[in-house]
Structure formats: C-alpha cells, structure tokens
Short mmCIF file of C-alpha atoms in Angstrom, two decimals:
data_model
loop_
_atom_site.label_atom_id
_atom_site.label_comp_id
_atom_site.label_asym_id
_atom_site.label_seq_id
_atom_site.Cartn_x
_atom_site.Cartn_y
_atom_site.Cartn_z
CA ASP A 1 20.58 -1.28 7.44
CA ALA A 2 17.09 -1.01 9.57
CA GLY A 3 14.17 -0.58 7.10
CA VAL A 4 11.10 1.20 8.27
CA THR A 5 9.72 0.70 11.53
CA GLN A 6 6.69 1.01 12.95
CA SER A 7 5.51 1.18 16.95
CA PRO A 8 3.80 -0.55 18.52
CA THR A 9 2.80 -3.99 16.63
CA HIS A 10 -0.53 -3.70 17.62
CA LEU A 11 -2.47 -2.26 20.59
CA ILE A 12 -6.57 -2.28 21.88
CA LYS A 13 -8.43 1.27 22.40
CA THR A 14 -11.55 1.82 23.65
CA ARG A 15 -13.96 3.69 21.39
CA GLY A 16 -13.91 7.57 21.77
CA GLN A 17 -9.72 7.38 23.33
CA GLN A 18 -7.41 8.58 20.77
CA VAL A 19 -4.01 7.03 19.55
CA THR A 20 -0.62 8.06 18.87
CA LEU A 21 1.09 5.46 15.67
CA ARG A 22 5.05 6.03 15.13
CA CYS A 23 7.48 5.37 12.48
CA SER A 24 11.23 5.75 11.36
CA PRO A 25 11.87 5.87 8.16
CA LYS A 26 14.53 3.77 6.06
CA SER A 27 17.90 5.33 6.46
CA GLY A 28 18.32 8.55 4.15
CA HIS A 29 14.45 8.56 3.08
CA ASP A 30 12.79 12.40 4.09
CA THR A 31 9.04 11.75 2.91
CA VAL A 32 6.85 9.69 4.92
CA SER A 33 3.11 8.57 3.73
CA TRP A 34 0.56 6.67 5.77
CA TYR A 35 -2.42 4.14 4.82
CA GLN A 36 -5.04 2.71 6.53
CA GLN A 37 -5.62 -1.18 5.78
CA ALA A 38 -8.95 -2.28 6.53
CA LEU A 39 -9.57 -6.21 6.80
CA GLY A 40 -10.18 -7.51 2.81
CA GLN A 41 -9.38 -4.11 1.70
CA GLY A 42 -6.33 -2.51 0.15
CA PRO A 43 -4.56 0.51 1.67
CA GLN A 44 -6.00 3.72 1.70
CA PHE A 45 -3.68 6.80 1.66
CA ILE A 46 -4.32 9.00 4.22
CA PHE A 47 -1.59 11.97 3.97
CA GLN A 48 2.56 12.66 3.30
CA TYR A 49 4.43 14.52 5.11
CA TYR A 50 7.52 16.00 3.79
CA GLU A 51 10.06 18.14 5.16
CA GLU A 52 7.69 18.66 8.68
CA GLU A 53 4.77 19.80 5.96
CA GLU A 54 1.88 17.54 5.32
CA ARG A 55 2.33 17.69 1.67
CA GLN A 56 -0.89 15.63 0.49
CA ARG A 57 -4.11 14.56 2.01
CA GLY A 58 -6.61 11.71 1.39
CA ASN A 59 -9.92 11.12 2.20
CA PHE A 60 -10.12 10.68 5.87
CA PRO A 61 -11.53 13.28 8.64
CA ASP A 62 -9.55 16.17 10.89
CA ARG A 63 -9.86 13.17 13.27
CA PHE A 64 -6.32 11.90 11.83
CA SER A 65 -3.55 14.52 11.90
CA GLY A 66 -0.26 13.45 12.00
CA HIS A 67 3.40 15.40 12.57
CA GLN A 68 7.03 14.74 10.90
CA PHE A 69 10.42 15.45 12.82
CA PRO A 70 13.52 17.00 12.40
CA ASN A 71 15.14 13.66 11.74
CA TYR A 72 12.38 12.49 9.06
CA SER A 73 10.77 10.12 11.31
CA SER A 74 6.74 10.63 11.65
CA GLU A 75 3.24 10.18 14.42
CA LEU A 76 -0.50 9.37 13.74
CA ASN A 77 -2.77 10.55 15.42
CA VAL A 78 -6.49 9.88 15.98
CA ASN A 79 -8.61 11.30 18.33
CA ALA A 80 -12.17 10.41 18.89
CA LEU A 81 -11.96 6.71 18.22
CA LEU A 82 -14.46 4.64 16.19
CA LEU A 83 -15.01 1.37 16.03
CA GLY A 84 -14.56 1.39 11.89
CA ASP A 85 -10.86 3.18 13.09
CA SER A 86 -10.00 -0.94 13.50
CA ALA A 87 -7.58 -1.37 10.95
CA LEU A 88 -3.58 -2.19 9.97
CA TYR A 89 -1.82 1.00 10.02
CA LEU A 90 0.92 1.17 7.56
CA CYS A 91 4.04 3.69 6.93
CA ALA A 92 5.97 4.09 4.20
CA SER A 93 9.10 6.42 3.58
CA SER A 94 10.66 7.38 0.64
CA LEU A 95 12.70 9.73 -1.18
CA VAL A 96 10.57 12.30 -3.04
CA GLN A 97 10.28 10.40 -6.39
CA GLY A 98 11.98 6.89 -4.81
CA GLU A 99 10.26 3.97 -4.21
CA ALA A 100 8.01 3.36 -1.42
CA PHE A 101 9.15 1.32 1.43
CA PHE A 102 6.45 0.27 3.82
CA GLY A 103 7.21 -1.08 7.53
CA GLN A 104 5.02 -3.94 9.62
CA GLY A 105 2.80 -1.94 10.00
CA THR A 106 0.34 -0.95 13.06
CA ARG A 107 -3.07 -3.25 13.86
CA LEU A 108 -5.25 -1.26 16.16
CA THR A 109 -8.55 -2.60 17.48
CA VAL A 110 -10.93 -0.23 18.94
CA VAL A 111 -13.60 -1.95 21.21
CA ARG B 1 -16.61 3.65 -8.75
CA LYS B 2 -13.02 2.91 -7.46
CA GLU B 3 -10.18 4.47 -9.33
CA VAL B 4 -8.67 0.75 -8.98
CA GLU B 5 -10.61 -2.27 -10.07
CA GLN B 6 -8.85 -5.54 -9.47
CA ASP B 7 -10.45 -9.70 -10.92
CA PRO B 8 -11.94 -10.08 -7.10
CA GLY B 9 -10.83 -13.72 -6.60
CA PRO B 10 -9.54 -15.53 -4.92
CA PHE B 11 -7.46 -17.75 -7.85
CA ASN B 12 -7.23 -21.20 -6.80
CA VAL B 13 -4.82 -23.26 -9.09
CA PRO B 14 -1.92 -26.26 -8.63
CA GLU B 15 1.41 -25.99 -9.02
CA GLY B 16 3.09 -25.23 -12.63
CA ALA B 17 -0.43 -23.89 -13.83
CA THR B 18 -0.26 -20.16 -15.24
CA VAL B 19 -2.22 -17.67 -13.60
CA ALA B 20 -3.14 -13.52 -14.31
CA PHE B 21 -4.35 -10.71 -12.80
CA ASN B 22 -6.22 -7.59 -14.22
CA CYS B 23 -6.51 -4.25 -13.48
CA THR B 24 -8.09 -0.88 -14.43
CA TYR B 25 -7.52 2.33 -13.59
CA SER B 26 -10.00 5.18 -14.28
CA ASN B 27 -8.02 8.27 -14.14
CA SER B 28 -5.97 8.80 -17.50
CA ALA B 29 -3.28 11.00 -15.07
CA SER B 30 -2.01 8.17 -13.48
CA GLN B 31 1.52 8.43 -13.98
CA SER B 32 3.06 5.25 -12.26
CA PHE B 33 1.99 1.42 -12.55
CA PHE B 34 2.91 -1.42 -9.77
CA TRP B 35 2.27 -4.78 -8.61
CA TYR B 36 2.81 -5.47 -4.63
CA ARG B 37 2.53 -8.46 -3.00
CA GLN B 38 1.38 -9.25 0.62
CA ASP B 39 1.48 -12.10 2.60
CA CYS B 40 -1.19 -12.32 4.99
CA ARG B 41 -0.54 -10.04 7.61
CA LYS B 42 2.70 -8.82 6.20
CA GLU B 43 2.77 -5.02 4.35
CA PRO B 44 2.94 -5.04 0.79
CA LYS B 45 6.24 -5.41 -0.99
CA LEU B 46 6.84 -3.57 -4.43
CA LEU B 47 7.00 -6.76 -7.05
CA MET B 48 7.51 -5.24 -10.28
CA SER B 49 7.20 -1.74 -11.90
CA VAL B 50 4.50 -1.83 -15.19
CA TYR B 51 5.55 0.14 -18.18
CA SER B 52 3.94 -0.02 -21.64
CA SER B 53 6.73 -1.51 -23.33
CA GLY B 54 5.67 -4.62 -21.16
CA ASN B 55 8.40 -6.11 -18.31
CA GLU B 56 9.74 -9.58 -17.47
CA ASP B 57 11.12 -10.90 -14.14
CA GLY B 58 11.29 -14.00 -14.54
CA ARG B 59 8.16 -15.89 -14.05
CA PHE B 60 6.88 -12.85 -14.01
CA THR B 61 4.99 -10.67 -17.00
CA ALA B 62 3.66 -7.18 -16.48
CA GLN B 63 2.10 -5.22 -18.78
CA LEU B 64 0.57 -1.92 -19.27
CA ASN B 65 -2.29 -0.36 -22.03
CA ARG B 66 -2.52 2.82 -21.44
CA ALA B 67 -5.74 3.83 -24.14
CA SER B 68 -7.44 0.88 -22.04
CA GLN B 69 -6.44 1.92 -18.92
CA TYR B 70 -5.73 -1.60 -18.22
CA ILE B 71 -2.81 -3.21 -16.76
CA SER B 72 -1.89 -7.14 -15.85
CA LEU B 73 -0.06 -9.38 -13.82
CA LEU B 74 0.85 -12.88 -15.76
CA ILE B 75 2.63 -15.49 -13.34
CA ARG B 76 4.16 -18.98 -15.12
CA ASP B 77 4.73 -22.27 -13.26
CA SER B 78 3.30 -21.11 -9.86
CA LYS B 79 4.74 -22.21 -6.84
CA LEU B 80 3.44 -22.62 -3.82
CA SER B 81 5.64 -19.82 -2.32
CA ASP B 82 3.66 -17.18 -4.94
CA SER B 83 0.59 -17.59 -2.21
CA ALA B 84 -0.52 -13.77 -1.37
CA THR B 85 -2.60 -11.05 -2.08
CA TYR B 86 -1.39 -9.03 -5.12
CA LEU B 87 -2.39 -5.14 -5.42
CA CYS B 88 -2.63 -3.20 -8.45
CA VAL B 89 -1.73 0.14 -7.55
CA VAL B 90 -1.13 3.55 -9.46
CA LYS B 91 0.49 7.03 -8.76
CA ARG B 92 0.17 10.20 -9.90
CA GLY B 93 2.83 12.40 -10.54
CA SER B 94 5.88 11.41 -9.81
CA GLN B 95 5.58 12.83 -6.12
CA GLY B 96 2.24 11.66 -5.73
CA ASN B 97 0.42 9.14 -3.49
CA LEU B 98 -0.24 5.15 -4.36
CA ILE B 99 -3.53 3.95 -5.46
CA PHE B 100 -4.42 0.84 -4.57
CA GLY B 101 -6.63 -2.25 -5.72
CA LYS B 102 -8.60 -4.06 -3.29
CA GLY B 103 -6.23 -6.73 -3.88
CA THR B 104 -6.60 -10.49 -4.79
CA LYS B 105 -5.84 -13.14 -2.95
CA LEU B 106 -3.65 -16.30 -4.60
CA SER B 107 -3.00 -19.60 -3.71
CA VAL B 108 -1.32 -22.42 -5.22
CA LYS B 109 -1.78 -25.19 -4.36
CA PRO B 110 0.41 -28.80 -4.56
#
C-alpha cells in the first residue's frame, strides 16, 4: 500500500514565477492538508481539502491556492513566488477524523 | 506569542541518558495532543498521542496537564537512533488542522 506521495521532490524557481505541487493521498484517505515548513521551523498549516472543497485555511495569502480532484489527489499552487516561499512543502492525508500521514515533501527553492 | 511553544534545544545527551521535552499551548480549545518525530530532511512521523492519564510506549512516556496547558515527553535509555527533531503538536477539534511547535533537536552521542 503506497503511502502519501508528493511530486516533484525538489525544484528551483525564479521570483515571480508560479509553481504547482502535487500530492496523492494514502489509499482510502479522503482529506488532504498542506503545510509549509521553513528551515528551522515547525510546519505551518496552509489549507485542508475535503470532498473537493477547501474546508479550512491557515494564515497564508491568496497567492497560495489549491485543488482536490475526485480521486482525492490534490495540488498546491503558488503564484508570484517570493524568496520567502522557499521551504519544504508537506502534504498530509487522513480520514476525516483520523491520524495524518505525511508525504516526503517537496523542497522548493526560489532564487 | 506562538500557539505551541517548545524548549529551544538543542539537547546533546550521551547514550543511556534520560531526556525530557516540555511544551506549552495557549489555546484552551485544543482537544488532541501529539508528539511527532522528524528526521533530518524527512517528513514528520507520529511518535505518540498524548492523553491526560499519561501514556507509555516502551522507553517513551508522554503526559498532558490540561489545567496548566502543558505537554511533556520523556525518553529513557536514549539510543543513537533517537537523534531527531521532536515536534509538539496540538489539534483543535476532531477535524481541525495540526498546529506544530518549532521542534526541539535531540542529538544522542556515543
């Protein structure tokens, strides 16, 4: 049984560009959450998707948007990249009230 | 003030030592509590949930004090493989998102 998978594992983007990160949840999980982890910090909640709707959102600007597909996979989009967006982006999947399992993350570097 | 605060660390201890991590949370509406472990450049993984009655899993003991809004993790007989960052996590509501502390780095030396 594959766990949570994220792609790509690493990428480098230039300031002002746009990026899309992808997440496939653990089999059977219907809820996907995205977190941003800056170097030396704990993960910070971006938003959560359930039944293709954004259910909760953390304190992130509108440049951060997402989507969940009917197969529960999800995308995180970031527009107008800033240097400060450089971080590890983590996807976590769960059942509605269950334990969250994290993917290995996408390491984004903005130059 | 951050919602979840942890000991700044790092903790450098010899093998076999007992080490304790402390954490406080500010929102009394928090309902679930966890310790996660994160190895260098890897994803966080659930170490254990934390209950008011206290819970133990082998060498690991977690404790929650709701009145003081305080969470602890005790590791006995430290192993080299315990070296990692330990993240204190709270969750508001059964469907709430996870709120992480900054993490405390533990290095166990031979």
